Amino acid sequence: MAVGLTVLALTAGRAFALVGVTVIAGVAVVAALVLLLRVVPERWRAVLLDDLRRLWVGRRLVPVVVTSTLAALGHAAVFLLAVRLTSPELPLLPLLPVALLVLVAAALPVNLAGWGPREGAAAWAFAAAGLPAAAGLEASVAFGVLSLVATWPGAVLLLAGRRTPATRGSASVPPIPSSPEEMSRA
């Protein structure tokens, strides 16, 4: 969803030089999914394909697309907040396509402790948009810090949950279903 929003925003913003990079990233994601479907065990593939079929057949596609879009825009808003905090002189609306492009790069699973593609993409995208690359790097680091701080309430609740009395019982993780039939029974 983020790739589609990014292409739309870059095209609407006439940042055609960045559209190609986003399209390449989208193709890479699709290729990775196809490769994943060939590598995973048959039973997991059956469950995944069954889930995809249910998404298309049921009335679930629209809510999934809407919530995914809202989530991507929410992350973009946090990135724009980071831009505002680090470079208040920069205009925010023209940076929406850049923010979405940075989020697509951040989704790449190649980083070291959460740092890597997002910062590089931010510096590059800001420079490509005619802005200082340092401002992109600063905004990306601020986004990382804001994202980390946003997880703290969940960490507090998780730690508080460990201090509850043992009389409540213990939660167990159910096994992964091995077939679509097991999925429907769950």
Short mmCIF file of N, CA and C in Angstrom, two decimals:
data_model
loop_
_atom_site.label_atom_id
_atom_site.label_comp_id
_atom_site.label_asym_id
_atom_site.label_seq_id
_atom_site.Cartn_x
_atom_site.Cartn_y
_atom_site.Cartn_z
N MET A 1 0.82 -1.18 0.00
CA MET A 1 0.00 0.00 0.00
C MET A 1 0.87 1.25 0.00
N ALA A 2 1.94 1.21 0.78
CA ALA A 2 2.81 2.39 0.85
C ALA A 2 3.45 2.67 -0.51
N VAL A 3 3.78 1.63 -1.25
CA VAL A 3 4.38 1.83 -2.57
C VAL A 3 3.39 2.51 -3.50
N GLY A 4 2.14 2.05 -3.49
CA GLY A 4 1.11 2.67 -4.33
C GLY A 4 0.87 4.13 -3.96
N LEU A 5 0.79 4.41 -2.67
CA LEU A 5 0.62 5.79 -2.22
C LEU A 5 1.81 6.66 -2.64
N THR A 6 2.99 6.09 -2.55
CA THR A 6 4.19 6.84 -2.91
C THR A 6 4.20 7.18 -4.39
N VAL A 7 3.89 6.21 -5.23
CA VAL A 7 3.84 6.48 -6.68
C VAL A 7 2.79 7.55 -6.97
N LEU A 8 1.62 7.43 -6.35
CA LEU A 8 0.56 8.42 -6.55
C LEU A 8 1.01 9.80 -6.10
N ALA A 9 1.62 9.89 -4.91
CA ALA A 9 2.06 11.19 -4.40
C ALA A 9 3.18 11.78 -5.23
N LEU A 10 4.13 10.95 -5.66
CA LEU A 10 5.22 11.46 -6.47
C LEU A 10 4.74 11.93 -7.83
N THR A 11 3.80 11.21 -8.41
CA THR A 11 3.24 11.60 -9.70
C THR A 11 2.44 12.88 -9.57
N ALA A 12 1.62 12.97 -8.52
CA ALA A 12 0.82 14.18 -8.31
C ALA A 12 1.71 15.37 -8.01
N GLY A 13 2.83 15.10 -7.33
CA GLY A 13 3.77 16.18 -7.00
C GLY A 13 4.77 16.45 -8.10
N ARG A 14 4.62 15.77 -9.21
CA ARG A 14 5.49 15.92 -10.37
C ARG A 14 6.96 15.65 -10.05
N ALA A 15 7.20 14.77 -9.11
CA ALA A 15 8.57 14.38 -8.79
C ALA A 15 8.88 13.10 -9.56
N PHE A 16 8.81 13.21 -10.88
CA PHE A 16 8.94 12.04 -11.74
C PHE A 16 10.28 11.34 -11.61
N ALA A 17 11.32 12.07 -11.22
CA ALA A 17 12.63 11.43 -11.07
C ALA A 17 12.60 10.40 -9.95
N LEU A 18 11.75 10.60 -8.96
CA LEU A 18 11.68 9.67 -7.83
C LEU A 18 10.69 8.54 -8.08
N VAL A 19 9.81 8.69 -9.07
CA VAL A 19 8.82 7.65 -9.35
C VAL A 19 9.50 6.36 -9.77
N GLY A 20 10.53 6.46 -10.58
CA GLY A 20 11.23 5.26 -11.05
C GLY A 20 11.80 4.45 -9.90
N VAL A 21 12.38 5.12 -8.93
CA VAL A 21 12.94 4.42 -7.78
C VAL A 21 11.84 3.71 -7.00
N THR A 22 10.70 4.37 -6.85
CA THR A 22 9.59 3.78 -6.11
C THR A 22 9.02 2.58 -6.86
N VAL A 23 8.91 2.69 -8.16
CA VAL A 23 8.41 1.57 -8.97
C VAL A 23 9.38 0.38 -8.85
N ILE A 24 10.66 0.67 -8.89
CA ILE A 24 11.65 -0.41 -8.73
C ILE A 24 11.49 -1.06 -7.36
N ALA A 25 11.28 -0.27 -6.33
CA ALA A 25 11.07 -0.83 -4.99
C ALA A 25 9.82 -1.69 -4.96
N GLY A 26 8.76 -1.24 -5.61
CA GLY A 26 7.53 -2.03 -5.67
C GLY A 26 7.72 -3.35 -6.38
N VAL A 27 8.45 -3.32 -7.49
CA VAL A 27 8.75 -4.55 -8.23
C VAL A 27 9.58 -5.49 -7.37
N ALA A 28 10.51 -4.93 -6.61
CA ALA A 28 11.34 -5.75 -5.72
C ALA A 28 10.50 -6.42 -4.65
N VAL A 29 9.51 -5.69 -4.13
CA VAL A 29 8.63 -6.28 -3.11
C VAL A 29 7.81 -7.41 -3.70
N VAL A 30 7.26 -7.21 -4.89
CA VAL A 30 6.47 -8.26 -5.54
C VAL A 30 7.36 -9.46 -5.85
N ALA A 31 8.56 -9.21 -6.33
CA ALA A 31 9.48 -10.31 -6.63
C ALA A 31 9.83 -11.08 -5.36
N ALA A 32 10.01 -10.36 -4.26
CA ALA A 32 10.32 -11.02 -2.99
C ALA A 32 9.15 -11.88 -2.54
N LEU A 33 7.92 -11.41 -2.74
CA LEU A 33 6.74 -12.20 -2.37
C LEU A 33 6.64 -13.46 -3.23
N VAL A 34 6.90 -13.33 -4.52
CA VAL A 34 6.86 -14.50 -5.41
C VAL A 34 7.94 -15.50 -5.00
N LEU A 35 9.13 -15.00 -4.71
CA LEU A 35 10.21 -15.88 -4.26
C LEU A 35 9.83 -16.55 -2.93
N LEU A 36 9.25 -15.79 -2.05
CA LEU A 36 8.82 -16.34 -0.75
C LEU A 36 7.82 -17.46 -0.95
N LEU A 37 6.88 -17.28 -1.87
CA LEU A 37 5.89 -18.32 -2.12
C LEU A 37 6.54 -19.59 -2.67
N ARG A 38 7.66 -19.46 -3.35
CA ARG A 38 8.35 -20.64 -3.88
C ARG A 38 9.21 -21.33 -2.82
N VAL A 39 9.64 -20.60 -1.82
CA VAL A 39 10.57 -21.13 -0.83
C VAL A 39 9.87 -21.73 0.38
N VAL A 40 8.74 -21.16 0.79
CA VAL A 40 8.09 -21.62 2.01
C VAL A 40 7.55 -23.04 1.82
N PRO A 41 7.43 -23.77 2.91
CA PRO A 41 6.87 -25.13 2.81
C PRO A 41 5.46 -25.11 2.24
N GLU A 42 5.09 -26.22 1.62
CA GLU A 42 3.79 -26.32 0.95
C GLU A 42 2.62 -25.99 1.88
N ARG A 43 2.66 -26.47 3.11
CA ARG A 43 1.52 -26.23 4.00
C ARG A 43 1.38 -24.75 4.35
N TRP A 44 2.49 -24.04 4.53
CA TRP A 44 2.39 -22.61 4.81
C TRP A 44 1.92 -21.86 3.58
N ARG A 45 2.40 -22.30 2.40
CA ARG A 45 1.96 -21.67 1.16
C ARG A 45 0.46 -21.83 0.99
N ALA A 46 -0.07 -23.02 1.32
CA ALA A 46 -1.52 -23.24 1.21
C ALA A 46 -2.28 -22.32 2.13
N VAL A 47 -1.79 -22.13 3.34
CA VAL A 47 -2.46 -21.23 4.29
C VAL A 47 -2.40 -19.79 3.78
N LEU A 48 -1.22 -19.36 3.29
CA LEU A 48 -1.07 -18.01 2.77
C LEU A 48 -1.98 -17.77 1.57
N LEU A 49 -1.99 -18.70 0.64
CA LEU A 49 -2.85 -18.54 -0.55
C LEU A 49 -4.32 -18.57 -0.16
N ASP A 50 -4.68 -19.38 0.84
CA ASP A 50 -6.05 -19.39 1.31
C ASP A 50 -6.42 -18.04 1.93
N ASP A 51 -5.50 -17.46 2.68
CA ASP A 51 -5.75 -16.14 3.26
C ASP A 51 -5.94 -15.09 2.16
N LEU A 52 -5.09 -15.15 1.14
CA LEU A 52 -5.24 -14.20 0.03
C LEU A 52 -6.57 -14.40 -0.70
N ARG A 53 -6.98 -15.65 -0.89
CA ARG A 53 -8.26 -15.93 -1.53
C ARG A 53 -9.40 -15.35 -0.69
N ARG A 54 -9.35 -15.55 0.61
CA ARG A 54 -10.39 -15.02 1.49
C ARG A 54 -10.43 -13.49 1.47
N LEU A 55 -9.27 -12.89 1.31
CA LEU A 55 -9.21 -11.43 1.23
C LEU A 55 -9.93 -10.94 -0.02
N TRP A 56 -9.72 -11.62 -1.13
CA TRP A 56 -10.35 -11.21 -2.39
C TRP A 56 -11.83 -11.56 -2.43
N VAL A 57 -12.20 -12.75 -1.93
CA VAL A 57 -13.57 -13.22 -2.03
C VAL A 57 -14.47 -12.53 -1.01
N GLY A 58 -14.00 -12.45 0.22
CA GLY A 58 -14.82 -11.86 1.27
C GLY A 58 -14.90 -10.36 1.12
N ARG A 59 -15.60 -9.76 2.03
CA ARG A 59 -15.72 -8.30 2.00
C ARG A 59 -14.64 -7.67 2.87
N ARG A 60 -13.45 -8.20 2.77
CA ARG A 60 -12.36 -7.75 3.62
C ARG A 60 -11.38 -6.84 2.89
N LEU A 61 -11.42 -6.81 1.59
CA LEU A 61 -10.43 -6.07 0.84
C LEU A 61 -10.50 -4.57 1.13
N VAL A 62 -11.68 -4.00 1.11
CA VAL A 62 -11.82 -2.56 1.32
C VAL A 62 -11.35 -2.15 2.72
N PRO A 63 -11.79 -2.84 3.79
CA PRO A 63 -11.27 -2.44 5.11
C PRO A 63 -9.75 -2.58 5.24
N VAL A 64 -9.19 -3.62 4.62
CA VAL A 64 -7.74 -3.80 4.69
C VAL A 64 -7.04 -2.66 3.95
N VAL A 65 -7.53 -2.30 2.77
CA VAL A 65 -6.92 -1.22 2.00
C VAL A 65 -7.06 0.11 2.75
N VAL A 66 -8.22 0.37 3.31
CA VAL A 66 -8.45 1.63 4.03
C VAL A 66 -7.55 1.72 5.26
N THR A 67 -7.50 0.67 6.06
CA THR A 67 -6.67 0.73 7.26
C THR A 67 -5.18 0.76 6.92
N SER A 68 -4.78 0.08 5.87
CA SER A 68 -3.37 0.14 5.45
C SER A 68 -3.02 1.55 4.98
N THR A 69 -3.92 2.17 4.24
CA THR A 69 -3.69 3.54 3.78
C THR A 69 -3.59 4.49 4.96
N LEU A 70 -4.50 4.36 5.91
CA LEU A 70 -4.46 5.23 7.09
C LEU A 70 -3.18 5.01 7.89
N ALA A 71 -2.74 3.77 8.02
CA ALA A 71 -1.51 3.49 8.74
C ALA A 71 -0.30 4.12 8.03
N ALA A 72 -0.24 3.98 6.70
CA ALA A 72 0.87 4.57 5.94
C ALA A 72 0.86 6.09 6.07
N LEU A 73 -0.32 6.69 5.99
CA LEU A 73 -0.41 8.15 6.13
C LEU A 73 -0.07 8.59 7.55
N GLY A 74 -0.42 7.76 8.53
CA GLY A 74 -0.05 8.07 9.92
C GLY A 74 1.46 8.08 10.11
N HIS A 75 2.13 7.09 9.53
CA HIS A 75 3.60 7.06 9.61
C HIS A 75 4.20 8.25 8.85
N ALA A 76 3.60 8.60 7.73
CA ALA A 76 4.09 9.77 6.98
C ALA A 76 3.90 11.04 7.80
N ALA A 77 2.80 11.13 8.53
CA ALA A 77 2.57 12.30 9.38
C ALA A 77 3.62 12.38 10.48
N VAL A 78 3.99 11.25 11.05
CA VAL A 78 5.05 11.25 12.07
C VAL A 78 6.38 11.69 11.45
N PHE A 79 6.66 11.24 10.22
CA PHE A 79 7.89 11.68 9.55
C PHE A 79 7.84 13.19 9.32
N LEU A 80 6.69 13.71 8.89
CA LEU A 80 6.57 15.16 8.67
C LEU A 80 6.71 15.92 9.98
N LEU A 81 6.24 15.35 11.08
CA LEU A 81 6.45 15.95 12.40
C LEU A 81 7.94 16.00 12.71
N ALA A 82 8.65 14.93 12.37
CA ALA A 82 10.10 14.91 12.58
C ALA A 82 10.78 15.99 11.74
N VAL A 83 10.29 16.19 10.52
CA VAL A 83 10.84 17.27 9.68
C VAL A 83 10.58 18.61 10.34
N ARG A 84 9.38 18.80 10.84
CA ARG A 84 9.03 20.07 11.50
C ARG A 84 9.91 20.31 12.72
N LEU A 85 10.20 19.25 13.47
CA LEU A 85 11.02 19.39 14.67
C LEU A 85 12.47 19.69 14.34
N THR A 86 13.00 19.11 13.27
CA THR A 86 14.41 19.27 12.94
C THR A 86 14.68 20.43 11.97
N SER A 87 13.75 20.71 11.09
CA SER A 87 13.93 21.78 10.09
C SER A 87 12.63 22.55 9.94
N PRO A 88 12.29 23.40 10.91
CA PRO A 88 10.99 24.08 10.87
C PRO A 88 10.80 25.00 9.67
N GLU A 89 11.88 25.37 9.00
CA GLU A 89 11.76 26.28 7.86
C GLU A 89 11.31 25.57 6.58
N LEU A 90 11.36 24.25 6.55
CA LEU A 90 11.00 23.51 5.34
C LEU A 90 9.48 23.39 5.21
N PRO A 91 8.96 23.53 3.98
CA PRO A 91 7.52 23.35 3.78
C PRO A 91 7.16 21.86 3.89
N LEU A 92 6.03 21.58 4.54
CA LEU A 92 5.67 20.18 4.80
C LEU A 92 4.94 19.51 3.64
N LEU A 93 3.97 20.17 3.04
CA LEU A 93 3.15 19.52 2.01
C LEU A 93 3.97 19.00 0.84
N PRO A 94 4.94 19.74 0.33
CA PRO A 94 5.76 19.18 -0.76
C PRO A 94 6.62 17.99 -0.32
N LEU A 95 6.79 17.81 0.98
CA LEU A 95 7.62 16.71 1.48
C LEU A 95 6.82 15.43 1.71
N LEU A 96 5.51 15.45 1.49
CA LEU A 96 4.72 14.23 1.67
C LEU A 96 5.21 13.10 0.76
N PRO A 97 5.44 13.34 -0.54
CA PRO A 97 5.97 12.24 -1.37
C PRO A 97 7.33 11.75 -0.90
N VAL A 98 8.16 12.66 -0.43
CA VAL A 98 9.48 12.29 0.08
C VAL A 98 9.32 11.42 1.33
N ALA A 99 8.38 11.81 2.21
CA ALA A 99 8.13 11.03 3.43
C ALA A 99 7.68 9.61 3.07
N LEU A 100 6.79 9.50 2.11
CA LEU A 100 6.31 8.17 1.71
C LEU A 100 7.44 7.34 1.10
N LEU A 101 8.29 7.98 0.32
CA LEU A 101 9.43 7.28 -0.28
C LEU A 101 10.38 6.78 0.80
N VAL A 102 10.61 7.59 1.82
CA VAL A 102 11.48 7.19 2.93
C VAL A 102 10.85 6.00 3.68
N LEU A 103 9.53 6.01 3.84
CA LEU A 103 8.86 4.90 4.52
C LEU A 103 8.96 3.60 3.72
N VAL A 104 8.90 3.70 2.41
CA VAL A 104 9.08 2.50 1.58
C VAL A 104 10.49 1.95 1.79
N ALA A 105 11.48 2.82 1.81
CA ALA A 105 12.85 2.37 2.05
C ALA A 105 13.01 1.80 3.45
N ALA A 106 12.30 2.37 4.41
CA ALA A 106 12.39 1.88 5.79
C ALA A 106 11.81 0.48 5.92
N ALA A 107 10.94 0.09 5.01
CA ALA A 107 10.33 -1.24 5.07
C ALA A 107 11.27 -2.33 4.57
N LEU A 108 12.37 -1.95 3.95
CA LEU A 108 13.33 -2.94 3.48
C LEU A 108 13.98 -3.62 4.68
N PRO A 109 13.99 -4.93 4.70
CA PRO A 109 14.54 -5.63 5.88
C PRO A 109 16.06 -5.77 5.84
N VAL A 110 16.73 -4.70 5.57
CA VAL A 110 18.20 -4.71 5.58
C VAL A 110 18.67 -3.51 6.40
N ASN A 111 18.84 -3.73 7.69
CA ASN A 111 19.29 -2.65 8.54
C ASN A 111 20.11 -3.21 9.69
N LEU A 112 20.71 -2.33 10.43
CA LEU A 112 21.48 -2.71 11.60
C LEU A 112 20.86 -1.98 12.79
N ALA A 113 20.15 -2.74 13.62
CA ALA A 113 19.47 -2.19 14.80
C ALA A 113 18.47 -1.10 14.40
N GLY A 114 17.85 -1.25 13.25
CA GLY A 114 16.84 -0.30 12.82
C GLY A 114 17.39 0.88 12.04
N TRP A 115 18.68 0.95 11.84
CA TRP A 115 19.30 2.07 11.14
C TRP A 115 19.84 1.60 9.80
N GLY A 116 19.71 2.40 8.79
CA GLY A 116 20.26 2.03 7.49
C GLY A 116 19.53 2.62 6.31
N PRO A 117 18.65 1.84 5.66
CA PRO A 117 18.03 2.31 4.43
C PRO A 117 17.19 3.58 4.61
N ARG A 118 16.53 3.69 5.76
CA ARG A 118 15.68 4.86 5.97
C ARG A 118 16.52 6.14 5.96
N GLU A 119 17.65 6.13 6.66
CA GLU A 119 18.48 7.33 6.72
C GLU A 119 19.10 7.65 5.36
N GLY A 120 19.57 6.61 4.69
CA GLY A 120 20.15 6.83 3.35
C GLY A 120 19.12 7.34 2.37
N ALA A 121 17.93 6.74 2.39
CA ALA A 121 16.86 7.17 1.48
C ALA A 121 16.42 8.60 1.79
N ALA A 122 16.38 8.94 3.07
CA ALA A 122 15.96 10.30 3.43
C ALA A 122 16.97 11.32 2.92
N ALA A 123 18.24 11.06 3.15
CA ALA A 123 19.26 11.99 2.67
C ALA A 123 19.21 12.11 1.15
N TRP A 124 19.08 10.97 0.46
CA TRP A 124 19.03 10.99 -1.00
C TRP A 124 17.78 11.69 -1.52
N ALA A 125 16.61 11.36 -0.92
CA ALA A 125 15.35 11.94 -1.40
C ALA A 125 15.30 13.45 -1.15
N PHE A 126 15.82 13.89 -0.03
CA PHE A 126 15.85 15.34 0.23
C PHE A 126 16.75 16.02 -0.80
N ALA A 127 17.91 15.42 -1.06
CA ALA A 127 18.81 16.01 -2.05
C ALA A 127 18.17 16.01 -3.43
N ALA A 128 17.47 14.93 -3.79
CA ALA A 128 16.80 14.85 -5.09
C ALA A 128 15.68 15.88 -5.20
N ALA A 129 15.10 16.25 -4.06
CA ALA A 129 14.03 17.26 -4.06
C ALA A 129 14.59 18.67 -3.96
N GLY A 130 15.92 18.80 -3.98
CA GLY A 130 16.53 20.13 -3.94
C GLY A 130 16.68 20.68 -2.53
N LEU A 131 16.62 19.82 -1.54
CA LEU A 131 16.76 20.22 -0.15
C LEU A 131 18.08 19.67 0.40
N PRO A 132 18.53 20.22 1.52
CA PRO A 132 19.79 19.70 2.09
C PRO A 132 19.67 18.24 2.51
N ALA A 133 20.63 17.42 2.09
CA ALA A 133 20.62 16.01 2.48
C ALA A 133 20.71 15.86 3.99
N ALA A 134 21.43 16.78 4.65
CA ALA A 134 21.56 16.72 6.11
C ALA A 134 20.20 16.86 6.78
N ALA A 135 19.32 17.67 6.19
CA ALA A 135 17.98 17.83 6.76
C ALA A 135 17.21 16.51 6.68
N GLY A 136 17.40 15.78 5.60
CA GLY A 136 16.75 14.47 5.47
C GLY A 136 17.27 13.49 6.49
N LEU A 137 18.58 13.48 6.70
CA LEU A 137 19.18 12.59 7.68
C LEU A 137 18.69 12.95 9.09
N GLU A 138 18.66 14.24 9.40
CA GLU A 138 18.18 14.67 10.72
C GLU A 138 16.73 14.26 10.94
N ALA A 139 15.90 14.48 9.94
CA ALA A 139 14.49 14.12 10.06
C ALA A 139 14.31 12.62 10.23
N SER A 140 15.13 11.84 9.52
CA SER A 140 15.03 10.39 9.62
C SER A 140 15.43 9.89 11.01
N VAL A 141 16.48 10.47 11.56
CA VAL A 141 16.90 10.09 12.91
C VAL A 141 15.82 10.50 13.91
N ALA A 142 15.26 11.69 13.77
CA ALA A 142 14.18 12.13 14.66
C ALA A 142 12.97 11.20 14.53
N PHE A 143 12.65 10.77 13.30
CA PHE A 143 11.55 9.82 13.09
C PHE A 143 11.83 8.52 13.84
N GLY A 144 13.06 8.04 13.78
CA GLY A 144 13.43 6.83 14.50
C GLY A 144 13.25 6.98 15.99
N VAL A 145 13.65 8.12 16.52
CA VAL A 145 13.50 8.37 17.96
C VAL A 145 12.02 8.46 18.32
N LEU A 146 11.24 9.17 17.52
CA LEU A 146 9.79 9.27 17.78
C LEU A 146 9.12 7.90 17.73
N SER A 147 9.54 7.08 16.79
CA SER A 147 8.97 5.73 16.68
C SER A 147 9.34 4.89 17.90
N LEU A 148 10.55 5.03 18.36
CA LEU A 148 10.98 4.30 19.56
C LEU A 148 10.18 4.75 20.78
N VAL A 149 10.04 6.05 20.95
CA VAL A 149 9.30 6.57 22.10
C VAL A 149 7.83 6.13 22.03
N ALA A 150 7.29 6.02 20.84
CA ALA A 150 5.89 5.61 20.68
C ALA A 150 5.65 4.19 21.15
N THR A 151 6.69 3.37 21.21
CA THR A 151 6.51 1.98 21.66
C THR A 151 6.61 1.84 23.17
N TRP A 152 7.04 2.85 23.87
CA TRP A 152 7.24 2.75 25.31
C TRP A 152 5.96 2.41 26.09
N PRO A 153 4.81 3.00 25.76
CA PRO A 153 3.61 2.60 26.52
C PRO A 153 3.32 1.10 26.42
N GLY A 154 3.54 0.53 25.25
CA GLY A 154 3.34 -0.91 25.10
C GLY A 154 4.34 -1.70 25.93
N ALA A 155 5.58 -1.21 25.99
CA ALA A 155 6.59 -1.89 26.79
C ALA A 155 6.24 -1.83 28.28
N VAL A 156 5.72 -0.69 28.72
CA VAL A 156 5.30 -0.56 30.12
C VAL A 156 4.18 -1.54 30.42
N LEU A 157 3.19 -1.63 29.53
CA LEU A 157 2.09 -2.58 29.74
C LEU A 157 2.59 -4.02 29.72
N LEU A 158 3.52 -4.32 28.84
CA LEU A 158 4.08 -5.66 28.78
C LEU A 158 4.80 -6.01 30.08
N LEU A 159 5.60 -5.08 30.57
CA LEU A 159 6.31 -5.33 31.82
C LEU A 159 5.35 -5.38 33.01
N ALA A 160 4.32 -4.55 33.00
CA ALA A 160 3.33 -4.59 34.08
C ALA A 160 2.57 -5.91 34.07
N GLY A 161 2.33 -6.46 32.90
CA GLY A 161 1.63 -7.72 32.78
C GLY A 161 2.42 -8.87 33.36
N ARG A 162 3.74 -8.75 33.40
CA ARG A 162 4.58 -9.82 33.96
C ARG A 162 4.51 -9.84 35.48
N ARG A 163 4.03 -8.77 36.07
CA ARG A 163 3.96 -8.70 37.53
C ARG A 163 2.61 -9.12 38.07
N THR A 164 1.71 -9.57 37.21
CA THR A 164 0.40 -10.00 37.68
C THR A 164 0.52 -11.34 38.38
N PRO A 165 -0.41 -11.63 39.29
CA PRO A 165 -0.35 -12.90 40.02
C PRO A 165 -0.45 -14.09 39.06
N ALA A 166 0.20 -15.18 39.45
CA ALA A 166 0.23 -16.38 38.61
C ALA A 166 -1.11 -17.10 38.62
N THR A 167 -2.06 -16.66 39.44
CA THR A 167 -3.36 -17.34 39.51
C THR A 167 -4.20 -17.10 38.27
N ARG A 168 -3.84 -16.13 37.46
CA ARG A 168 -4.62 -15.86 36.24
C ARG A 168 -4.42 -16.93 35.19
N GLY A 169 -3.45 -17.74 35.33
CA GLY A 169 -3.18 -18.76 34.31
C GLY A 169 -2.12 -18.27 33.35
N SER A 170 -1.61 -19.18 32.60
CA SER A 170 -0.58 -18.80 31.65
C SER A 170 -1.14 -18.88 30.24
N ALA A 171 -0.71 -17.93 29.45
CA ALA A 171 -1.15 -17.91 28.05
C ALA A 171 -0.24 -18.81 27.24
N SER A 172 -0.82 -19.54 26.33
CA SER A 172 -0.01 -20.39 25.46
C SER A 172 -0.24 -19.96 24.02
N VAL A 173 0.78 -20.11 23.24
CA VAL A 173 0.71 -19.76 21.84
C VAL A 173 0.24 -20.99 21.07
N PRO A 174 -0.85 -20.85 20.30
CA PRO A 174 -1.34 -22.01 19.54
C PRO A 174 -0.36 -22.36 18.42
N PRO A 175 -0.33 -23.63 18.02
CA PRO A 175 0.56 -24.03 16.93
C PRO A 175 0.08 -23.46 15.60
N ILE A 176 1.00 -23.35 14.65
CA ILE A 176 0.65 -22.87 13.32
C ILE A 176 -0.15 -23.95 12.61
N PRO A 177 -1.32 -23.59 12.06
CA PRO A 177 -2.12 -24.59 11.35
C PRO A 177 -1.36 -25.14 10.15
N SER A 178 -1.55 -26.43 9.88
CA SER A 178 -0.82 -27.03 8.77
C SER A 178 -1.65 -27.12 7.50
N SER A 179 -2.92 -26.74 7.57
CA SER A 179 -3.75 -26.80 6.37
C SER A 179 -4.85 -25.75 6.46
N PRO A 180 -5.46 -25.41 5.33
CA PRO A 180 -6.57 -24.46 5.35
C PRO A 180 -7.74 -24.96 6.20
N GLU A 181 -7.91 -26.27 6.26
CA GLU A 181 -9.01 -26.82 7.07
C GLU A 181 -8.77 -26.53 8.53
N GLU A 182 -7.54 -26.65 8.98
CA GLU A 182 -7.22 -26.34 10.37
C GLU A 182 -7.42 -24.85 10.64
N MET A 183 -7.16 -24.03 9.64
CA MET A 183 -7.37 -22.58 9.80
C MET A 183 -8.85 -22.29 10.04
N SER A 184 -9.72 -22.97 9.32
CA SER A 184 -11.15 -22.69 9.46
C SER A 184 -11.68 -23.18 10.80
N ARG A 185 -11.04 -24.18 11.38
CA ARG A 185 -11.47 -24.67 12.70
C ARG A 185 -10.98 -23.79 13.83
N ALA A 186 -9.93 -23.03 13.57
CA ALA A 186 -9.34 -22.22 14.64
C ALA A 186 -10.19 -21.03 14.99
#
